[in-house]
Tab-separated table of N, CA and C in Angstrom:
chain	number	residue	atom	x	y	z
M	1	UNK	N	103.511	120.650	86.790
M	1	UNK	CA	104.198	121.260	85.667
M	1	UNK	C	104.533	120.169	84.645
M	2	UNK	N	104.170	120.359	83.372
M	2	UNK	CA	104.459	119.348	82.353
M	2	UNK	C	105.952	119.256	82.059
M	3	UNK	N	106.369	118.068	81.720
M	3	UNK	CA	107.759	117.820	81.361
M	3	UNK	C	108.000	118.300	79.935
M	4	UNK	N	109.034	119.102	79.742
M	4	UNK	CA	109.374	119.594	78.410
M	4	UNK	C	110.711	118.981	78.015
M	5	UNK	N	110.721	118.309	76.874
M	5	UNK	CA	111.942	117.667	76.404
M	5	UNK	C	112.329	118.281	75.070
M	6	UNK	N	113.570	118.702	74.971
M	6	UNK	CA	114.065	119.323	73.749
M	6	UNK	C	114.647	118.310	72.765
M	7	UNK	N	115.111	117.198	73.265
M	7	UNK	CA	115.774	116.203	72.425
M	7	UNK	C	115.008	114.882	72.465
M	8	UNK	N	114.946	114.190	71.332
M	8	UNK	CA	114.300	112.869	71.338
M	8	UNK	C	115.156	111.867	72.107
M	9	UNK	N	114.518	110.850	72.598
M	9	UNK	CA	115.216	109.768	73.289
M	9	UNK	C	115.198	108.561	72.372
M	10	UNK	N	116.345	107.968	72.160
M	10	UNK	CA	116.440	106.804	71.294
M	10	UNK	C	117.065	105.650	72.052
M	11	UNK	N	116.699	104.468	71.660
M	11	UNK	CA	117.275	103.274	72.249
M	11	UNK	C	116.917	102.076	71.398
M	12	UNK	N	117.591	100.975	71.626
M	12	UNK	CA	117.266	99.768	70.872
M	12	UNK	C	117.572	98.534	71.714
M	13	UNK	N	116.840	97.488	71.425
M	13	UNK	CA	117.036	96.193	72.059
M	13	UNK	C	116.993	95.142	70.966
M	14	UNK	N	117.821	94.136	71.082
M	14	UNK	CA	117.801	93.046	70.117
M	14	UNK	C	116.839	91.982	70.630
M	15	UNK	N	115.842	91.658	69.813
M	15	UNK	CA	114.876	90.624	70.152
M	15	UNK	C	115.098	89.438	69.233
M	16	UNK	N	115.108	88.253	69.814
M	16	UNK	CA	115.331	87.042	69.041
M	16	UNK	C	114.102	86.154	69.178
M	17	UNK	N	113.490	85.841	68.046
M	17	UNK	CA	112.311	84.989	68.063
M	17	UNK	C	112.588	83.661	68.754
M	18	UNK	N	111.696	83.260	69.634
M	18	UNK	CA	111.829	81.998	70.350
M	18	UNK	C	112.687	82.065	71.603
M	19	UNK	N	113.353	83.185	71.858
M	19	UNK	CA	114.220	83.311	73.039
M	19	UNK	C	113.426	83.908	74.199
M	20	UNK	N	112.795	83.045	74.976
M	20	UNK	CA	111.977	83.500	76.093
M	20	UNK	C	112.817	83.908	77.306
M	21	UNK	N	114.104	83.603	77.274
M	21	UNK	CA	114.992	83.956	78.383
M	21	UNK	C	115.078	85.464	78.577
M	22	UNK	N	115.076	86.199	77.487
M	22	UNK	CA	115.223	87.659	77.571
M	22	UNK	C	113.887	88.395	77.457
M	23	UNK	N	112.791	87.655	77.433
M	23	UNK	CA	111.465	88.279	77.304
M	23	UNK	C	111.226	89.257	78.452
M	24	UNK	N	110.833	90.451	78.124
M	24	UNK	CA	110.545	91.474	79.125
M	24	UNK	C	111.668	92.460	79.371
M	25	UNK	N	112.859	92.181	78.868
M	25	UNK	CA	113.988	93.086	79.110
M	25	UNK	C	113.784	94.447	78.454
M	26	UNK	N	113.273	94.465	77.242
M	26	UNK	CA	113.075	95.736	76.535
M	26	UNK	C	112.028	96.590	77.235
M	27	UNK	N	110.906	95.995	77.593
M	27	UNK	CA	109.844	96.763	78.248
M	27	UNK	C	110.277	97.224	79.638
M	28	UNK	N	111.036	96.397	80.336
M	28	UNK	CA	111.542	96.797	81.647
M	28	UNK	C	112.545	97.938	81.507
M	29	UNK	N	113.416	97.847	80.511
M	29	UNK	CA	114.385	98.917	80.269
M	29	UNK	C	113.713	100.237	79.945
M	30	UNK	N	112.680	100.182	79.109
M	30	UNK	CA	111.930	101.394	78.777
M	30	UNK	C	111.272	101.968	80.024
M	31	UNK	N	110.650	101.111	80.797
M	31	UNK	CA	109.966	101.552	82.017
M	31	UNK	C	110.941	102.261	82.963
M	32	UNK	N	112.094	101.669	83.177
M	32	UNK	CA	113.083	102.269	84.079
M	32	UNK	C	113.573	103.616	83.551
M	33	UNK	N	113.799	103.699	82.246
M	33	UNK	CA	114.273	104.956	81.647
M	33	UNK	C	113.230	106.057	81.789
M	34	UNK	N	111.964	105.722	81.546
M	34	UNK	CA	110.899	106.714	81.680
M	34	UNK	C	110.745	107.164	83.131
M	35	UNK	N	110.946	106.238	84.068
M	35	UNK	CA	110.881	106.602	85.490
M	35	UNK	C	111.996	107.582	85.834
M	36	UNK	N	113.199	107.334	85.306
M	36	UNK	CA	114.333	108.232	85.541
M	36	UNK	C	114.042	109.638	85.035
M	37	UNK	N	113.281	109.719	83.954
M	37	UNK	CA	112.956	111.010	83.352
M	37	UNK	C	111.794	111.711	84.038
M	38	UNK	N	111.149	111.033	84.966
M	38	UNK	CA	110.053	111.647	85.702
M	38	UNK	C	108.731	111.680	84.955
M	39	UNK	N	108.557	110.745	84.031
M	39	UNK	CA	107.309	110.664	83.265
M	39	UNK	C	106.188	110.176	84.190
M	40	UNK	N	104.969	110.641	83.942
M	40	UNK	CA	103.803	110.250	84.732
M	40	UNK	C	103.641	108.726	84.738
M	41	UNK	N	103.319	108.175	85.916
M	41	UNK	CA	103.211	106.721	86.082
M	41	UNK	C	102.169	106.089	85.164
M	42	UNK	N	101.077	106.783	84.898
M	42	UNK	CA	100.040	106.237	84.016
M	42	UNK	C	100.575	106.070	82.593
M	43	UNK	N	101.359	107.032	82.154
M	43	UNK	CA	101.949	106.959	80.814
M	43	UNK	C	102.988	105.849	80.763
M	44	UNK	N	103.793	105.747	81.807
M	44	UNK	CA	104.806	104.691	81.872
M	44	UNK	C	104.147	103.320	81.787
M	45	UNK	N	103.082	103.128	82.535
M	45	UNK	CA	102.393	101.833	82.553
M	45	UNK	C	101.881	101.478	81.164
M	46	UNK	N	101.254	102.421	80.498
M	46	UNK	CA	100.717	102.164	79.156
M	46	UNK	C	101.833	101.865	78.158
M	47	UNK	N	102.917	102.621	78.233
M	47	UNK	CA	104.046	102.409	77.319
M	47	UNK	C	104.705	101.053	77.565
M	48	UNK	N	104.860	100.686	78.833
M	48	UNK	CA	105.493	99.408	79.173
M	48	UNK	C	104.638	98.229	78.715
M	49	UNK	N	103.330	98.330	78.894
M	49	UNK	CA	102.436	97.248	78.463
M	49	UNK	C	102.476	97.097	76.945
M	50	UNK	N	102.395	98.210	76.226
M	50	UNK	CA	102.438	98.158	74.760
M	50	UNK	C	103.772	97.589	74.276
M	51	UNK	N	104.855	97.987	74.932
M	51	UNK	CA	106.179	97.496	74.554
M	51	UNK	C	106.299	96.005	74.827
M	52	UNK	N	105.790	95.558	75.972
M	52	UNK	CA	105.849	94.137	76.312
M	52	UNK	C	105.049	93.308	75.308
M	53	UNK	N	103.873	93.784	74.934
M	53	UNK	CA	103.051	93.060	73.960
M	53	UNK	C	103.770	92.951	72.612
M	54	UNK	N	104.369	94.039	72.164
M	54	UNK	CA	105.111	94.014	70.901
M	54	UNK	C	106.318	93.080	71.000
M	55	UNK	N	106.988	93.144	72.133
M	55	UNK	CA	108.149	92.292	72.384
M	55	UNK	C	107.757	90.813	72.310
M	56	UNK	N	106.663	90.460	72.945
M	56	UNK	CA	106.206	89.069	72.948
M	56	UNK	C	105.768	88.627	71.552
M	57	UNK	N	105.189	89.529	70.770
M	57	UNK	CA	104.818	89.183	69.394
M	57	UNK	C	106.040	88.773	68.580
M	58	UNK	N	107.160	89.419	68.807
M	58	UNK	CA	108.391	89.065	68.100
M	58	UNK	C	108.925	87.733	68.614
M	59	UNK	N	108.934	87.557	69.917
M	59	UNK	CA	109.517	86.359	70.518
M	59	UNK	C	108.691	85.110	70.221
M	60	UNK	N	107.375	85.263	70.257
M	60	UNK	CA	106.504	84.102	70.003
M	60	UNK	C	106.551	83.796	68.521
């Protein structure tokens, strides 16, 4: 059965260029939230990878 969501999900993370200490926190947070919502694992994996890549682009 497909997941039906009536409300958008919003969130934010502060990324600081050059701060490798917090690298991966945003993508991990997104991944955990999507898991809590019962999203398909394949979708979670793709979203987490895309988020991590974007996160690293800011940090680098």
